[in-house]
CSV table of C-alpha atoms in Angstrom, one decimal:
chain,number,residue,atom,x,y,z
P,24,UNK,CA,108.8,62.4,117.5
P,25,UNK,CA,112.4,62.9,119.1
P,26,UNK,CA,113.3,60.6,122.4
P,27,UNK,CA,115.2,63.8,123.3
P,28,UNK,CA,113.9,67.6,124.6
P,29,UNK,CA,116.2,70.7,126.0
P,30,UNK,CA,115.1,72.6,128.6
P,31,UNK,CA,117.1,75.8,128.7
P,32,UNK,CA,117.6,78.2,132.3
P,33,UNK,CA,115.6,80.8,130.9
P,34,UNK,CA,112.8,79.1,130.6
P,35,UNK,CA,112.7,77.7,134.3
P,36,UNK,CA,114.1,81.4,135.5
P,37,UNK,CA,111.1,82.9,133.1
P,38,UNK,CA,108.2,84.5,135.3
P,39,UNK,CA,105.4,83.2,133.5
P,40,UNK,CA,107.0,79.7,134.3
P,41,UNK,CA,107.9,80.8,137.9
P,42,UNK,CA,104.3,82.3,139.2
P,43,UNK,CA,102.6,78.7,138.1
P,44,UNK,CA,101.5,75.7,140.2
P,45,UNK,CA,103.8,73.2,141.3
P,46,UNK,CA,101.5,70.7,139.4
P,47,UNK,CA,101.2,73.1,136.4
P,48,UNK,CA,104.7,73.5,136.1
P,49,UNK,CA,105.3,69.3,135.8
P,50,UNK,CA,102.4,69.5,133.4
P,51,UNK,CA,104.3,72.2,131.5
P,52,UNK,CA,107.4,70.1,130.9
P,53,UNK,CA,105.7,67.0,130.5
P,54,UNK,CA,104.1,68.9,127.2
P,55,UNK,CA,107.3,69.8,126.6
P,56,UNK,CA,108.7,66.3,126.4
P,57,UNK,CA,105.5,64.7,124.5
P,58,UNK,CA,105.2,67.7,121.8
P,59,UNK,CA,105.9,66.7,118.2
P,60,UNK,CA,108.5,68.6,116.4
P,61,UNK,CA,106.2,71.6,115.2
P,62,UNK,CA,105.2,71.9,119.0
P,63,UNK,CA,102.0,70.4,118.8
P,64,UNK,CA,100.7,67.9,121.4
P,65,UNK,CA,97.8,65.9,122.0
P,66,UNK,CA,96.0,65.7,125.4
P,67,UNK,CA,96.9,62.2,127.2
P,68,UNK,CA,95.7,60.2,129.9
P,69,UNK,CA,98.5,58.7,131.0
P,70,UNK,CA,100.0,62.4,131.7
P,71,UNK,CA,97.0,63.5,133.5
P,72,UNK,CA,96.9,60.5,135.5
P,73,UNK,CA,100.1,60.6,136.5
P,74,UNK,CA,100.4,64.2,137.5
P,75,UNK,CA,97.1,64.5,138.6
P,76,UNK,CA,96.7,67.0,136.3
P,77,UNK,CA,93.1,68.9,135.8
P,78,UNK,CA,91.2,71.0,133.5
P,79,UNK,CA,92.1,73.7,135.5
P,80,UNK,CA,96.1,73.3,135.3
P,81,UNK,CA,95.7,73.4,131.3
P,82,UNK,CA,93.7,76.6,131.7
P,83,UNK,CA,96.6,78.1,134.0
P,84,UNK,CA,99.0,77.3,131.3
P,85,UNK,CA,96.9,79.0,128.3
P,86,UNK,CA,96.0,82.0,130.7
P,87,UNK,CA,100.2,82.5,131.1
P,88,UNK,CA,100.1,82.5,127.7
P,89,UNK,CA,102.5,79.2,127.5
P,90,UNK,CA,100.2,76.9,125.4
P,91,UNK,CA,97.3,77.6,123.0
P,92,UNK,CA,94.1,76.1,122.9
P,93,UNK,CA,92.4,74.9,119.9
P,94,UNK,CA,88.6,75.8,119.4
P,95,UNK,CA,86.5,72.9,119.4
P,96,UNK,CA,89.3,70.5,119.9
P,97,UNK,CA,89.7,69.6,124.0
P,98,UNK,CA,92.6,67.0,123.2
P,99,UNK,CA,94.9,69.3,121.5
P,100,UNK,CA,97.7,72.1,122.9
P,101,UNK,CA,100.0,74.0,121.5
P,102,UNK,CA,103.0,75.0,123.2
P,103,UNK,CA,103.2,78.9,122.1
P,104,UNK,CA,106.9,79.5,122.6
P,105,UNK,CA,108.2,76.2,120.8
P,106,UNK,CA,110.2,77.2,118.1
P,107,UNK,CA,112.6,79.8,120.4
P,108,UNK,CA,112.7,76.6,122.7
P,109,UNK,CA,114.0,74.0,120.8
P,110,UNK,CA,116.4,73.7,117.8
P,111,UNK,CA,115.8,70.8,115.7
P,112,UNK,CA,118.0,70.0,113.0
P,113,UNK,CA,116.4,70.2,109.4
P,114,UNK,CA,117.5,66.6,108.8
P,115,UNK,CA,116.1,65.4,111.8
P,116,UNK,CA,112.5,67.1,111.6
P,117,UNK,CA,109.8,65.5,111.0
P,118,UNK,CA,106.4,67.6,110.5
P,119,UNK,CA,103.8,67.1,112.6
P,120,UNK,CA,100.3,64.5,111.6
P,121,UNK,CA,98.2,67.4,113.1
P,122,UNK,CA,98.4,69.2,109.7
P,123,UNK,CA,94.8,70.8,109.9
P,124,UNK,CA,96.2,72.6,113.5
P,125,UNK,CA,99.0,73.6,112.0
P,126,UNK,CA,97.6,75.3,109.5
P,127,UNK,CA,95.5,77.5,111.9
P,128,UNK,CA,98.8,78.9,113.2
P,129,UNK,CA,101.0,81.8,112.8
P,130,UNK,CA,104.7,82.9,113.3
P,131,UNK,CA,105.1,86.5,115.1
P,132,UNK,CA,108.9,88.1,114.9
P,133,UNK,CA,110.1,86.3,117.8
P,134,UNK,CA,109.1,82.7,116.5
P,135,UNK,CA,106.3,82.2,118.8
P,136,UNK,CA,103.0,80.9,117.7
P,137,UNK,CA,99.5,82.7,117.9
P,138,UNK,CA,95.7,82.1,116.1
P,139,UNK,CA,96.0,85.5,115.4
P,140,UNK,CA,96.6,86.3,112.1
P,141,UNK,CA,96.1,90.0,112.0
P,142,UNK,CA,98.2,90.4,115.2
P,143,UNK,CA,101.0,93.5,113.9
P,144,UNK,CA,103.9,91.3,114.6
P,145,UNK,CA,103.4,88.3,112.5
P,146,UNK,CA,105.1,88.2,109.7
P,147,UNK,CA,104.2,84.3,108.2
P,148,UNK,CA,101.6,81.8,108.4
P,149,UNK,CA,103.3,78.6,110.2
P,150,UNK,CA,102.9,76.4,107.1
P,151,UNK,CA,104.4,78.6,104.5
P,152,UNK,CA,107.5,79.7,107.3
P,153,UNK,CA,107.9,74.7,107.6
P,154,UNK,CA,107.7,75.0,103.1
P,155,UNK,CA,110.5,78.0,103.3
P,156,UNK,CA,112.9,75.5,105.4
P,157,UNK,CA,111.6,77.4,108.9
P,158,UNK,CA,114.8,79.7,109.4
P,159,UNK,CA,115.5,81.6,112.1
P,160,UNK,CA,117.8,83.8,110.4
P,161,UNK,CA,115.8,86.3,108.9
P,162,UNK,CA,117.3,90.1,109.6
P,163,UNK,CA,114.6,92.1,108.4
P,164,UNK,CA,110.7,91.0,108.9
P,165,UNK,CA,109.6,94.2,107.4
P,166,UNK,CA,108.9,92.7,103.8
P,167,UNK,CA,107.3,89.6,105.6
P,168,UNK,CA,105.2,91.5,107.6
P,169,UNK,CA,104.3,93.3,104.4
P,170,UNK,CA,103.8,90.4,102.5
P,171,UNK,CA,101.2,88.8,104.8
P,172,UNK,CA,99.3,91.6,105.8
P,173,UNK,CA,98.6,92.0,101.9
P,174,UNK,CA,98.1,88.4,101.4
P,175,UNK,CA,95.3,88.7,104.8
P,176,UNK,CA,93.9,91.6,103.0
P,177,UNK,CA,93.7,89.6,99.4
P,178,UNK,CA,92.1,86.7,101.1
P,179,UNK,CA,89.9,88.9,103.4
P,180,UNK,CA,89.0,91.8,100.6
P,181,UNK,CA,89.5,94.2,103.8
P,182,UNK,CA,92.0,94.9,105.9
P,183,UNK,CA,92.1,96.7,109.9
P,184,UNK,CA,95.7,95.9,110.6
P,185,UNK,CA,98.0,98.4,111.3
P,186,UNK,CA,101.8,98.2,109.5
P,187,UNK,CA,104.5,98.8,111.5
P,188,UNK,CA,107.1,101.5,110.9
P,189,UNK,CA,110.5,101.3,109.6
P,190,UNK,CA,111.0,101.9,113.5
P,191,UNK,CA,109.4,98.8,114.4
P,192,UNK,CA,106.7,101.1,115.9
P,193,UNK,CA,102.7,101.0,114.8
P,194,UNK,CA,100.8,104.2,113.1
P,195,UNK,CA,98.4,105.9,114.6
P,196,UNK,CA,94.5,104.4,114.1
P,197,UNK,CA,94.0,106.6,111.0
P,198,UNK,CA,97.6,105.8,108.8
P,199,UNK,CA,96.0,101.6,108.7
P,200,UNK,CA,98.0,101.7,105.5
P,201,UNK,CA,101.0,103.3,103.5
P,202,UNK,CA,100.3,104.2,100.5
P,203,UNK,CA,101.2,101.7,98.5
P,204,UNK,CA,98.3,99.9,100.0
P,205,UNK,CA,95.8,102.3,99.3
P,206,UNK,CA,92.2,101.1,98.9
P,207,UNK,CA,92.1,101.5,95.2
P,208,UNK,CA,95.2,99.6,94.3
P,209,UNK,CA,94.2,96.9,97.3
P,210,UNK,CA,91.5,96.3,95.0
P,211,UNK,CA,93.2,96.3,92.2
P,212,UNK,CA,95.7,94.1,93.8
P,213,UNK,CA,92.6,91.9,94.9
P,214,UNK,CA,91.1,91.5,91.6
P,215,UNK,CA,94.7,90.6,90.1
P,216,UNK,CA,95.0,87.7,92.5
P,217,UNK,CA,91.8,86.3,92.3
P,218,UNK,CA,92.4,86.2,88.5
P,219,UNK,CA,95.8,84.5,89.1
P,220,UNK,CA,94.3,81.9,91.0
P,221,UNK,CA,91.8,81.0,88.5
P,222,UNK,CA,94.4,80.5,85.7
P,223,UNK,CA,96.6,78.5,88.1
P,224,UNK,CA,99.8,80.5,87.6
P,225,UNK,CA,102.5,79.7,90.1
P,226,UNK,CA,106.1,81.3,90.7
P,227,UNK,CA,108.4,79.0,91.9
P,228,UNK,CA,111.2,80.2,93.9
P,229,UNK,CA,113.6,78.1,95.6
P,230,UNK,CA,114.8,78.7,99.5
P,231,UNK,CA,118.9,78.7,100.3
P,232,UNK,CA,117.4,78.2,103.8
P,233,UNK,CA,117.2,74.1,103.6
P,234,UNK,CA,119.7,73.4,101.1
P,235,UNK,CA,118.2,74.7,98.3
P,236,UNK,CA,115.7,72.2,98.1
P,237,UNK,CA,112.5,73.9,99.7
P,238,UNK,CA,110.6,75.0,96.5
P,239,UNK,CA,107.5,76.6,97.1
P,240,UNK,CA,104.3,77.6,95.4
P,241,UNK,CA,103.8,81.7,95.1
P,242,UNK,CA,100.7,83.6,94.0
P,243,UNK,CA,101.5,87.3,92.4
P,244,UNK,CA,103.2,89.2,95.0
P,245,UNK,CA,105.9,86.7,96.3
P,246,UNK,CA,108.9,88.2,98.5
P,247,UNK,CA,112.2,88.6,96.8
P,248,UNK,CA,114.1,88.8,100.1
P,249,UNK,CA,117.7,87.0,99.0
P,250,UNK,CA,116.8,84.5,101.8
P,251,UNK,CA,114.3,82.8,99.5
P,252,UNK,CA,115.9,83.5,96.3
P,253,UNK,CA,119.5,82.1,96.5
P,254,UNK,CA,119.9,78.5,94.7
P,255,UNK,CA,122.1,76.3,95.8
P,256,UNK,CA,122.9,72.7,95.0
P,257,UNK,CA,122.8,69.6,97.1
P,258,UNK,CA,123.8,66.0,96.9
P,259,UNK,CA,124.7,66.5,92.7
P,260,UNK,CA,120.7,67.6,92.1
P,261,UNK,CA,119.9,70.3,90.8
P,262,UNK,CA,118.4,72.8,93.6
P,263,UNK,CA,115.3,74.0,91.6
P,264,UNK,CA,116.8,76.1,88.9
P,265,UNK,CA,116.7,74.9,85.3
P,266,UNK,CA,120.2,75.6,83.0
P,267,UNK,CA,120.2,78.9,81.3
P,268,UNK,CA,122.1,81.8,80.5
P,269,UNK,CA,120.5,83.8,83.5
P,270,UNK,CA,119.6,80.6,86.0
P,271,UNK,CA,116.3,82.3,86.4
P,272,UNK,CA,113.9,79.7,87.2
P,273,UNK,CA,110.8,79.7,84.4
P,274,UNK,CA,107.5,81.3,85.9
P,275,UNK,CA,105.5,79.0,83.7
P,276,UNK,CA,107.1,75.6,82.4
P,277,UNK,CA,105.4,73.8,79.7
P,278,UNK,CA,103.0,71.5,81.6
P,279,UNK,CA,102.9,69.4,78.3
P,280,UNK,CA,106.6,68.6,78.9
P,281,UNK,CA,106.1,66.5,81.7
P,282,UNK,CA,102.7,65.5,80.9
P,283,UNK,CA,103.3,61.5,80.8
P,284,UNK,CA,105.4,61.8,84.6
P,285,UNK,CA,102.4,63.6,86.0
P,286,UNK,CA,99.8,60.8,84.2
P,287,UNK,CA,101.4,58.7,86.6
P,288,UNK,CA,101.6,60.5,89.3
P,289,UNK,CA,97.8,60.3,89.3
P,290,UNK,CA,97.8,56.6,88.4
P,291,UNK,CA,100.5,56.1,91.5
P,292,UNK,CA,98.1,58.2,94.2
P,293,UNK,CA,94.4,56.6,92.8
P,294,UNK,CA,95.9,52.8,92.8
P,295,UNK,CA,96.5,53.6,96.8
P,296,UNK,CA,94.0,56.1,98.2
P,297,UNK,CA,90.5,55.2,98.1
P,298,UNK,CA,89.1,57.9,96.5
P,299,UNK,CA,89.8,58.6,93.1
P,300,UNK,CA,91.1,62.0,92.2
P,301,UNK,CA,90.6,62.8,88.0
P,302,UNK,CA,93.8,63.9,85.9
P,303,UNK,CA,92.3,67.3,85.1
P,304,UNK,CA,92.7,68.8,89.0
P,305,UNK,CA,94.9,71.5,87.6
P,306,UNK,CA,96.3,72.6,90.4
P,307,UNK,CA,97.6,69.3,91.8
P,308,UNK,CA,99.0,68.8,88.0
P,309,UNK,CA,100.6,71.6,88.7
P,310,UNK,CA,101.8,70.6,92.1
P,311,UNK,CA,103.6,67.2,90.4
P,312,UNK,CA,105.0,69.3,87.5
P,313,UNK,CA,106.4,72.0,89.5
P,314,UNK,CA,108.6,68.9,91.5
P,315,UNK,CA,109.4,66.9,88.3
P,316,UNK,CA,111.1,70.9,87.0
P,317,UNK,CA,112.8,71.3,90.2
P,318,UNK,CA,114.4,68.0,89.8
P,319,UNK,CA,112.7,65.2,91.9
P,320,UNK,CA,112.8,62.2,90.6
P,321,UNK,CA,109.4,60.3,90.3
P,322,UNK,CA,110.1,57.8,92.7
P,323,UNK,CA,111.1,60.9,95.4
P,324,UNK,CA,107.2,62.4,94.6
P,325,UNK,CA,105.7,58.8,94.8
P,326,UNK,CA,107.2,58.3,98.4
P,327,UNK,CA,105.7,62.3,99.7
P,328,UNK,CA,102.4,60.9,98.4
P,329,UNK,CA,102.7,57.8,100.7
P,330,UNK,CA,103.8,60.4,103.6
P,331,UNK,CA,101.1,62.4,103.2
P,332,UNK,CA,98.7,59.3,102.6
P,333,UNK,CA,100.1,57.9,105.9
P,334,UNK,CA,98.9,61.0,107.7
P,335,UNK,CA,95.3,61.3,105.7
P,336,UNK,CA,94.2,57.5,106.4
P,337,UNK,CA,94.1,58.2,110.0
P,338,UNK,CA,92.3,61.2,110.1
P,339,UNK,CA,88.5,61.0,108.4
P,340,UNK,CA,88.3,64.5,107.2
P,341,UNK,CA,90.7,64.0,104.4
P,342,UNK,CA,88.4,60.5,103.1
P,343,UNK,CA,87.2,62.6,100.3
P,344,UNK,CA,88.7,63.4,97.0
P,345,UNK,CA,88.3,67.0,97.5
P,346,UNK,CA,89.9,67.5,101.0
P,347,UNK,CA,92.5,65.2,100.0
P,348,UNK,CA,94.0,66.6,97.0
P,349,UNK,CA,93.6,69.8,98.8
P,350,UNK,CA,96.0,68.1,101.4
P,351,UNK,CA,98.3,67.3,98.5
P,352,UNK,CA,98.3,70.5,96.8
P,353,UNK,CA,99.4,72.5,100.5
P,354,UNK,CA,102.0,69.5,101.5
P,355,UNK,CA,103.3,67.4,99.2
P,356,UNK,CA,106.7,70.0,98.6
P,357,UNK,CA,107.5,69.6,102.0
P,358,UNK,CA,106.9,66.2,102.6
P,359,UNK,CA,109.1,65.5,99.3
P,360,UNK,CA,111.6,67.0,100.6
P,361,UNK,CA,111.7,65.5,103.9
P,362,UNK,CA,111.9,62.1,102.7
P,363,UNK,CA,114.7,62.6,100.3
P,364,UNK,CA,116.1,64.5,103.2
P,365,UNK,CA,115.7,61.5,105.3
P,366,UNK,CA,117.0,59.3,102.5
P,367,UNK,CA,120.1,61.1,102.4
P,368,UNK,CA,121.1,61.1,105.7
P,369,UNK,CA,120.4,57.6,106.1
P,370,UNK,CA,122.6,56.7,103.0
């Protein structure tokens, strides 16, 4: 967590900010100061001691809107605005321990979080927007909205949300959908992805957000918005795209090819977790593969695992072979990257 926070005059001039407490408002910027760098921040002691600070100051803040509460977890806040406060470099983030909160999150148009994923305006889940480099350069959410209403309607089977217009403004009740998603080809679309899933076919596309070096795992449907599709090369490595005549990246390299890198891969994780995850967990095989044809070296993948492996002893819910390669499967990209990131900045 960084030693350093900004505090911009909007914020203090903002009215939500303004109409609080005296003792709300210190309790707001201490949050501030103690968030990690996703904007996640755990309840402490020694802050409410200190300030004095009470149950009800916490509920003043979430009732502004300013943090978000987590159901069934008292000690953790969110602060709801935190990625259009702060600017953290990509070389100096470093993603938050809290992964299982972060996952619950979601990015509306104007970078602030919410629980809500069928609110109209949110356009990415806030894991998928940390995998894609989290840029704050996107000029046209449209497609994103798109993209994750259908991919709330695949997981869901039904969808209530409306789709904005091209105007930025919402439909009337009855027009829930254009008609491209009409029921019958939401179905259709439904079936198609389930089937995907069970064959464990991945795109992978590669982000010119971070560098080029944010690949990311795509069911059927991905965006091809040119601000996840341009390749680009850092520090002499290739970026994610294989040689060829075309530079289009393969949708389904030879698993085979790589087989004895991802035996061990498996060896590497089992010999320090203590559960022991078997060889045939497709998707994870998948997970190492995809990395190993983007160009990370083994010794890059073996220091994610320990990352993530750092983060999942501490936290009992990922003791178990399922819920940890599940852990892998959703993180192991982006904690790659980070630590060769990390690497190369401290060469």
């Amino acid at each position: 967590m960084a030693e350093r926070r900004m505090l911009s005059k909007s914020l203090l001039m903002d009215n939500k900010f303004l109409t609080l407490s005296n003792d709300s408002k210190s309790l707001y910027l201490y949050l501030l100061m103690f968030a990690d760098d996703d904007g996640i921040v755990k309840r402490s002691i020694m802050i409410d001691s200190v300030l004095n600070a009470t149950n009800k100051n916490y509920t003043e803040l979430e009732e502004k809107g300013l943090i978000i509460a987590i159901s069934g977890n008292d000690e953790i806040r969110v602060i709801t605005n935190w990625n259009g406060i702060e600017t953290i470099r990509e070389k100096l983030y470093s993603p938050t321990i809290y992964l299982n909160i972060r996952s619950q999150l979601y990015l509306r148009t104007d970078y602030s979080y919410t629980l809500n994923k069928n609110d109209p305006s949110v356009f990415s889940s806030a894991d998928s927007w940390v995998t894609k480099g989290r840029p704050k350069n996107i000029k046209d959410f449209n497609p994103l909205i798109q993209q994750h209403l259908q991919e709330v309607q695949d997981k869901d089977g039904t969808s209530t949300v409306p789709v904005q217009d091209k105007d930025g403004t919402c439909p009337s009740p009855d027009k829930n959908r254009i008609d491209k998603y009409s029921v019958d080809k939401s179905r259709t679309a439904q079936a198609n992805s389930e089937q995907i899933k069970k064959e464990n076919k991945f795109k992978y596309i590669n982000s010119s957000s971070n560098g080029g070096m944010g690949e990311i795992l795509l069911s059927d449907g991905s965006s091809t918005s040119s601000i996840y599709n341009n390749a680009t090369k850092e520090s002499g490595r290739d970026s994610g795209l294989p040689s060829g005549d075309n530079g289009v990246v393969n949708s389904q390299p030879d698993i085979n090819d790589n087989q004895d890198s991802i035996n061990s891969l498996f060896n590497y994780l089992n010999g320090i977790s203590t559960t022991d995850i078997p060889k045939d967990n497709k998707r994870l095989a998948n997970v190492f593969d995809m990395l190993i044809h983007n160009g990370y070296e083994i010794e890059d993948i073996q220091l994610g695992i320990d990352n993530i492996m750092n983060v999942a002893n501490q936290m009992p819910q990922y003791q178990d072979k399922q819920s940890l390669a599940k852990l892998l499967i959703q993180h192991l990209p982006e904690y790659t990257k980070q630590t060769l990131e990390q690497s190369s900045s401290n060469d």
